[in-house]
């Protein structure tokens, strides 16, 4: 390839290429670009300036590669080192065999190579070949590294041209230090790759989409009219009764498709995904191992690779485009009440991102009934708080129950009536309606999963993904490199054994290097990484995961020590206000500390999970993503819910009793729950953690960090040094997109929603307002993510997917665990079961009167351990002989003082029985819901069946047409043969028809 092939003439930039006229033979004859014979129109000139097209204003930019450009000094730019030119010849000679196998894939423009064949290259010197094979040779020199990267780019871009892509370079852009390679896929490449990728495209055949019945059709039309203001103003949301029959694209059956406008047959999303597939398959072999696109990006040969956005979203004279429409009808906070234009999102970003926003939208819609029921449960608690007998007994002014100290020495005796506020607040979340709400949320989760499966099937039908099956992805560059290392190591060992056995002299070093590299290339096709190869990585993963979980437990334990020590310190304060609000102060500050630690560890755990996944060297990108998701989910789930699980199930149960408390490090007494139970503290921890994560991590970080990174890239580009007139010039589209944040995948978006789903379902018995806060967050989250994808991120490569993958399994797992956790929260954390047991077993009149006294045990203060009694024993103004504490134990005057009473075992038996019954009943009801709701909607099932019938009819008609033509040709041929055989003995009749035809003519 000559350097002329790198620049495409046409509407030239203000550079040296401005003086180059169009190449008539290459551009007009071979490429068929007859429009180059005419001057560009002003409209074409405008499109060229916007950077969406090549310099000729005709060929669209489908993909962009960027690389670092080092400004040359002196006259070095005009000449290249002789070694580099020789290396290029060597690389071409090594690639010649591989390119010969792909001649059928070449672009027709390459025919000019056959018109003017290059002379055969001279045999390369051994030193150059050895330096070309050895990786990193003389790599310490910066100039050598730049030349090496340039040579790799030239080879890779040459391989792209061999695959049929058209390239155009721009090193004179307004972004200093950055060069751009614009890539265009011509029609023949698009057709070839679409057939390889088995893309379904709409055919000419259309059919009518009918409802299953007239009643359903009337109901749907009524609903659509009522909800008309909620729909965005895009074509995708207008009801269509006709649909194009789709079929897998095939070059042999192009007559089935509407190819009247080839420029728009493949939209920009499909074109970029096709180019991306070509980029993934293309290799650069100018090293000891082949380098794909990922390796070239990782090694700095290229700095970025991305498709272009369709245009600007705001500004004067902005042409209408899908991006602008998405920005106005989807990414604006003013349309928060409207449905999402999922069809347009899929058209612009691809099915994978479309499925994410469809799932997020459905999840948000399903939160509306959950929020309403949660608010009703909360209001029920507020309405019945004055009628709650246990809290009335605690708050009664004549209540003179004296409670035992909450800590050693510093704390004194206290009146139970001082816990009136806590008891009343606990009733808001700990009431009989909580059990109903827990059952409701378990069924809600089951209905949400079933509703999503139906929605997913409907989208698969509308997006022509019904027969789509994901094929095995290309191996990752890191995997190929490890396999190559393994192959080379084996080959090296075998050569050493041969040299020892044959007793040969010292072999030629460069020859041995070349042979080992070639042998490694052959062996790497057969080799693969086994479990034995990955065993060190697996052991590292196990140890590090356990270590990170241990770190989480250690931090939770540290917060426990903080609560214990702070509580003792505040009780010793001389300020009465401080002493009266000890519990609230300690709870709130500890929850905030937990939140800060969770936010910090989330970022640390995300980096650790990625590092551990890289160590495993997964084969494909899909395997890498699934392993990364699983590790990240485990670490973040443990990080977010460990403090909550401690409060719910362990706090207040590892305390002991007065006179025999449990101590940590022999000095810190384990903390107790408030008299109303730990449910209120659990609610505080849940609310602060959930709201804090949503406001700080999900929203503030998502808004602030991308803008900060964009500002940093802006400063690094040194655009502030531009002259004022240069700053006013409009940047090209590919330059504007270069300053946007790279797309990092959907894992962070899904992860925060899965953790939120855990907050909504796992401990909903203690916090019925969780669905409401999740709903409010998601209304903002949808528009925030939309704005980020449309305006803040580079356009991601469209990826096909028919489901949300591993995330659905995680959702199902969380929903199943939620049933068990809520059963334990109701049974062990709340006072629901003790109240139930007292009312039906121990109450004299069947009411709740006397419940508080029933749950309190007696302690003789003379039985305190030495040094543990309160310093101010007369704090209440009178000496105390007996104090009370919450537990089911025998009184000090019984035969077995302070032993566990029979009431404890009765309550424990009912608690365990409730857990078993609740779990099985709710899961049975969930399975019934799963069974009653079909996964595939009936109308979609009928339409899929109808499509299959229409497709068979279409091909049968085509086959019948072919058979008819064949029969016609056969019959005509038979008649001609018969007539010719009949006239063959006579010579004169041959000329008669000829003369007649001539006369008639």
PDB file of C-alpha atoms in Angstrom, residues 249-396:
ATOM      1  CA  UNK A 249     -29.582 -11.018   5.480  1.00  0.00           C
ATOM      2  CA  UNK A 250     -28.060 -12.952   2.606  1.00  0.00           C
ATOM      3  CA  UNK A 251     -26.247 -11.657  -0.452  1.00  0.00           C
ATOM      4  CA  UNK A 252     -27.892 -14.361  -2.561  1.00  0.00           C
ATOM      5  CA  UNK A 253     -31.366 -13.169  -1.528  1.00  0.00           C
ATOM      6  CA  UNK A 254     -30.931  -9.426  -1.819  1.00  0.00           C
ATOM      7  CA  UNK A 255     -34.062  -9.310  -3.983  1.00  0.00           C
ATOM      8  CA  UNK A 256     -36.106  -9.968  -0.811  1.00  0.00           C
ATOM      9  CA  UNK A 257     -35.033  -6.680   0.770  1.00  0.00           C
ATOM     10  CA  UNK A 258     -35.879  -3.104  -0.122  1.00  0.00           C
ATOM     11  CA  UNK A 259     -32.546  -1.809  -1.397  1.00  0.00           C
ATOM     12  CA  UNK A 260     -33.882   1.310  -3.081  1.00  0.00           C
ATOM     13  CA  UNK A 261     -31.858   3.450  -0.643  1.00  0.00           C
ATOM     14  CA  UNK A 262     -28.645   1.621   0.165  1.00  0.00           C
ATOM     15  CA  UNK A 263     -27.333   4.519   2.266  1.00  0.00           C
ATOM     16  CA  UNK A 264     -30.105   4.116   4.835  1.00  0.00           C
ATOM     17  CA  UNK A 265     -30.647   0.330   4.619  1.00  0.00           C
ATOM     18  CA  UNK A 266     -27.983  -0.185   7.293  1.00  0.00           C
ATOM     19  CA  UNK A 267     -28.417   2.526   9.933  1.00  0.00           C
ATOM     20  CA  UNK A 268     -25.469   4.147  11.711  1.00  0.00           C
ATOM     21  CA  UNK A 269     -25.766   1.794  14.703  1.00  0.00           C
ATOM     22  CA  UNK A 270     -25.541  -1.298  12.482  1.00  0.00           C
ATOM     23  CA  UNK A 271     -22.700   0.122  10.388  1.00  0.00           C
ATOM     24  CA  UNK A 272     -20.562   0.859  13.449  1.00  0.00           C
ATOM     25  CA  UNK A 273     -21.197  -2.608  14.908  1.00  0.00           C
ATOM     26  CA  UNK A 274     -20.150  -4.179  11.580  1.00  0.00           C
ATOM     27  CA  UNK A 275     -16.915  -2.179  11.526  1.00  0.00           C
ATOM     28  CA  UNK A 276     -16.301  -3.137  15.153  1.00  0.00           C
ATOM     29  CA  UNK A 277     -16.590  -6.835  14.230  1.00  0.00           C
ATOM     30  CA  UNK A 278     -14.011  -6.335  11.475  1.00  0.00           C
ATOM     31  CA  UNK A 279     -11.709  -4.524  13.904  1.00  0.00           C
ATOM     32  CA  UNK A 280     -11.975  -7.396  16.403  1.00  0.00           C
ATOM     33  CA  UNK A 281     -11.049  -9.970  13.746  1.00  0.00           C
ATOM     34  CA  UNK A 282      -8.162  -8.019  12.268  1.00  0.00           C
ATOM     35  CA  UNK A 283      -4.758  -8.780  13.764  1.00  0.00           C
ATOM     36  CA  UNK A 284      -1.371  -7.114  13.759  1.00  0.00           C
ATOM     37  CA  UNK A 285       1.282  -9.848  13.503  1.00  0.00           C
ATOM     38  CA  UNK A 286       4.359  -7.642  13.676  1.00  0.00           C
ATOM     39  CA  UNK A 287       5.377  -9.071  17.050  1.00  0.00           C
ATOM     40  CA  UNK A 288       6.070 -12.325  18.843  1.00  0.00           C
ATOM     41  CA  UNK A 289       2.276 -12.702  19.239  1.00  0.00           C
ATOM     42  CA  UNK A 290      -0.621 -11.366  17.189  1.00  0.00           C
ATOM     43  CA  UNK A 291      -2.114  -8.131  18.492  1.00  0.00           C
ATOM     44  CA  UNK A 292      -5.802  -7.373  18.128  1.00  0.00           C
ATOM     45  CA  UNK A 293      -7.623  -4.119  18.601  1.00  0.00           C
ATOM     46  CA  UNK A 294      -7.681  -4.496  22.396  1.00  0.00           C
ATOM     47  CA  UNK A 295      -3.922  -5.060  22.576  1.00  0.00           C
ATOM     48  CA  UNK A 296      -3.241  -2.117  20.285  1.00  0.00           C
ATOM     49  CA  UNK A 297      -5.338   0.116  22.523  1.00  0.00           C
ATOM     50  CA  UNK A 298      -3.719  -1.254  25.672  1.00  0.00           C
ATOM     51  CA  UNK A 299      -0.187  -0.783  24.361  1.00  0.00           C
ATOM     52  CA  UNK A 300      -0.796   2.798  23.262  1.00  0.00           C
ATOM     53  CA  UNK A 301      -0.607   2.186  19.523  1.00  0.00           C
ATOM     54  CA  UNK A 302      -4.082   3.671  19.412  1.00  0.00           C
ATOM     55  CA  UNK A 303      -5.473   5.799  22.220  1.00  0.00           C
ATOM     56  CA  UNK A 304      -9.204   5.405  21.571  1.00  0.00           C
ATOM     57  CA  UNK A 305     -11.732   3.738  19.281  1.00  0.00           C
ATOM     58  CA  UNK A 306     -15.359   4.799  19.030  1.00  0.00           C
ATOM     59  CA  UNK A 307     -18.263   5.323  16.615  1.00  0.00           C
ATOM     60  CA  UNK A 308     -19.591   8.813  16.082  1.00  0.00           C
ATOM     61  CA  UNK A 309     -22.741  10.386  17.404  1.00  0.00           C
ATOM     62  CA  UNK A 310     -25.243  11.406  14.731  1.00  0.00           C
ATOM     63  CA  UNK A 311     -24.895  15.120  15.400  1.00  0.00           C
ATOM     64  CA  UNK A 312     -25.220  17.870  17.974  1.00  0.00           C
ATOM     65  CA  UNK A 313     -27.989  18.046  20.570  1.00  0.00           C
ATOM     66  CA  UNK A 314     -28.273  21.822  20.855  1.00  0.00           C
ATOM     67  CA  UNK A 315     -27.119  24.977  19.195  1.00  0.00           C
ATOM     68  CA  UNK A 316     -28.188  27.059  16.231  1.00  0.00           C
ATOM     69  CA  UNK A 317     -28.970  25.478  12.878  1.00  0.00           C
ATOM     70  CA  UNK A 318     -28.685  21.946  14.260  1.00  0.00           C
ATOM     71  CA  UNK A 319     -29.975  19.436  11.748  1.00  0.00           C
ATOM     72  CA  UNK A 320     -32.645  17.022  13.033  1.00  0.00           C
ATOM     73  CA  UNK A 321     -31.139  13.709  14.094  1.00  0.00           C
ATOM     74  CA  UNK A 322     -31.904  10.828  16.427  1.00  0.00           C
ATOM     75  CA  UNK A 323     -29.487  12.103  19.067  1.00  0.00           C
ATOM     76  CA  UNK A 324     -31.206  15.483  19.227  1.00  0.00           C
ATOM     77  CA  UNK A 325     -34.597  13.786  19.411  1.00  0.00           C
ATOM     78  CA  UNK A 326     -33.442  11.561  22.263  1.00  0.00           C
ATOM     79  CA  UNK A 327     -32.061  14.580  24.094  1.00  0.00           C
ATOM     80  CA  UNK A 328     -35.380  16.428  23.849  1.00  0.00           C
ATOM     81  CA  UNK A 329     -37.835  13.562  24.398  1.00  0.00           C
ATOM     82  CA  UNK A 330     -35.831  11.306  26.718  1.00  0.00           C
ATOM     83  CA  UNK A 331     -32.854  12.988  28.401  1.00  0.00           C
ATOM     84  CA  UNK A 332     -34.740  16.034  29.657  1.00  0.00           C
ATOM     85  CA  UNK A 333     -36.022  16.314  33.224  1.00  0.00           C
ATOM     86  CA  UNK A 334     -39.116  18.099  31.928  1.00  0.00           C
ATOM     87  CA  UNK A 335     -40.412  14.805  30.456  1.00  0.00           C
ATOM     88  CA  UNK A 336     -39.909  12.769  33.635  1.00  0.00           C
ATOM     89  CA  UNK A 337     -43.585  11.765  33.663  1.00  0.00           C
ATOM     90  CA  UNK A 338     -43.514  10.326  30.126  1.00  0.00           C
ATOM     91  CA  UNK A 339     -42.731   6.837  28.925  1.00  0.00           C
ATOM     92  CA  UNK A 340     -39.308   6.208  27.480  1.00  0.00           C
ATOM     93  CA  UNK A 341     -38.871   5.983  23.686  1.00  0.00           C
ATOM     94  CA  UNK A 342     -37.397   2.484  24.004  1.00  0.00           C
ATOM     95  CA  UNK A 343     -37.626   1.834  20.268  1.00  0.00           C
ATOM     96  CA  UNK A 344     -35.559   4.917  19.487  1.00  0.00           C
ATOM     97  CA  UNK A 345     -33.089   4.068  22.263  1.00  0.00           C
ATOM     98  CA  UNK A 346     -32.600   0.629  20.725  1.00  0.00           C
ATOM     99  CA  UNK A 347     -32.271   2.134  17.251  1.00  0.00           C
ATOM    100  CA  UNK A 348     -29.520   4.505  18.388  1.00  0.00           C
ATOM    101  CA  UNK A 349     -27.649   2.509  21.062  1.00  0.00           C
ATOM    102  CA  UNK A 350     -28.459  -1.118  20.263  1.00  0.00           C
ATOM    103  CA  UNK A 351     -30.454  -3.901  21.873  1.00  0.00           C
ATOM    104  CA  UNK A 352     -28.296  -4.368  24.961  1.00  0.00           C
ATOM    105  CA  UNK A 353     -28.650  -0.788  26.165  1.00  0.00           C
ATOM    106  CA  UNK A 354     -32.274  -0.729  25.034  1.00  0.00           C
ATOM    107  CA  UNK A 355     -33.008  -3.755  27.227  1.00  0.00           C
ATOM    108  CA  UNK A 356     -31.387  -2.072  30.234  1.00  0.00           C
ATOM    109  CA  UNK A 357     -33.570   1.024  29.969  1.00  0.00           C
ATOM    110  CA  UNK A 358     -36.646  -1.102  29.255  1.00  0.00           C
ATOM    111  CA  UNK A 359     -35.923  -3.111  32.412  1.00  0.00           C
ATOM    112  CA  UNK A 360     -35.273   0.049  34.440  1.00  0.00           C
ATOM    113  CA  UNK A 361     -38.503   1.593  33.175  1.00  0.00           C
ATOM    114  CA  UNK A 362     -40.551  -1.484  34.052  1.00  0.00           C
ATOM    115  CA  UNK A 363     -38.913  -1.715  37.485  1.00  0.00           C
ATOM    116  CA  UNK A 364     -39.774   1.924  38.125  1.00  0.00           C
ATOM    117  CA  UNK A 365     -43.380   1.400  37.025  1.00  0.00           C
ATOM    118  CA  UNK A 366     -43.711  -1.628  39.293  1.00  0.00           C
ATOM    119  CA  UNK A 367     -42.451   0.443  42.222  1.00  0.00           C
ATOM    120  CA  UNK A 368     -45.564   2.638  42.020  1.00  0.00           C
ATOM    121  CA  UNK A 369     -47.987   0.094  43.559  1.00  0.00           C
ATOM    122  CA  UNK A 370     -45.329  -1.035  46.047  1.00  0.00           C
ATOM    123  CA  UNK A 371     -44.821   2.587  47.120  1.00  0.00           C
ATOM    124  CA  UNK A 372     -48.563   3.140  47.548  1.00  0.00           C
ATOM    125  CA  UNK A 373     -48.946   0.045  49.733  1.00  0.00           C
ATOM    126  CA  UNK A 374     -45.832   1.000  51.745  1.00  0.00           C
ATOM    127  CA  UNK A 375     -47.191   4.491  52.387  1.00  0.00           C
ATOM    128  CA  UNK A 376     -50.538   3.003  53.454  1.00  0.00           C
ATOM    129  CA  UNK A 377     -48.754   0.676  55.899  1.00  0.00           C
ATOM    130  CA  UNK A 378     -46.780   3.610  57.297  1.00  0.00           C
ATOM    131  CA  UNK A 379     -49.934   5.734  57.637  1.00  0.00           C
ATOM    132  CA  UNK A 380     -51.652   2.829  59.376  1.00  0.00           C
ATOM    133  CA  UNK A 381     -48.841   2.833  61.930  1.00  0.00           C
ATOM    134  CA  UNK A 382     -49.231   6.579  62.404  1.00  0.00           C
ATOM    135  CA  UNK A 383     -52.994   6.276  62.837  1.00  0.00           C
ATOM    136  CA  UNK A 384     -52.814   3.462  65.399  1.00  0.00           C
ATOM    137  CA  UNK A 385     -49.872   4.674  67.447  1.00  0.00           C
ATOM    138  CA  UNK A 386     -52.173   6.245  70.046  1.00  0.00           C
ATOM    139  CA  UNK A 387     -54.137   3.018  70.370  1.00  0.00           C
ATOM    140  CA  UNK A 388     -51.095   0.791  70.797  1.00  0.00           C
ATOM    141  CA  UNK A 389     -51.329  -0.597  74.331  1.00  0.00           C
ATOM    142  CA  UNK A 390     -47.593  -1.494  74.835  1.00  0.00           C
ATOM    143  CA  UNK A 391     -46.437   2.013  73.900  1.00  0.00           C
ATOM    144  CA  UNK A 392     -49.227   3.523  76.035  1.00  0.00           C
ATOM    145  CA  UNK A 393     -47.988   1.498  79.029  1.00  0.00           C
ATOM    146  CA  UNK A 394     -44.419   2.678  78.476  1.00  0.00           C
ATOM    147  CA  UNK A 395     -45.464   6.313  78.101  1.00  0.00           C
ATOM    148  CA  UNK A 396     -47.931   6.340  81.008  1.00  0.00           C
TER     149      UNK A 396
END
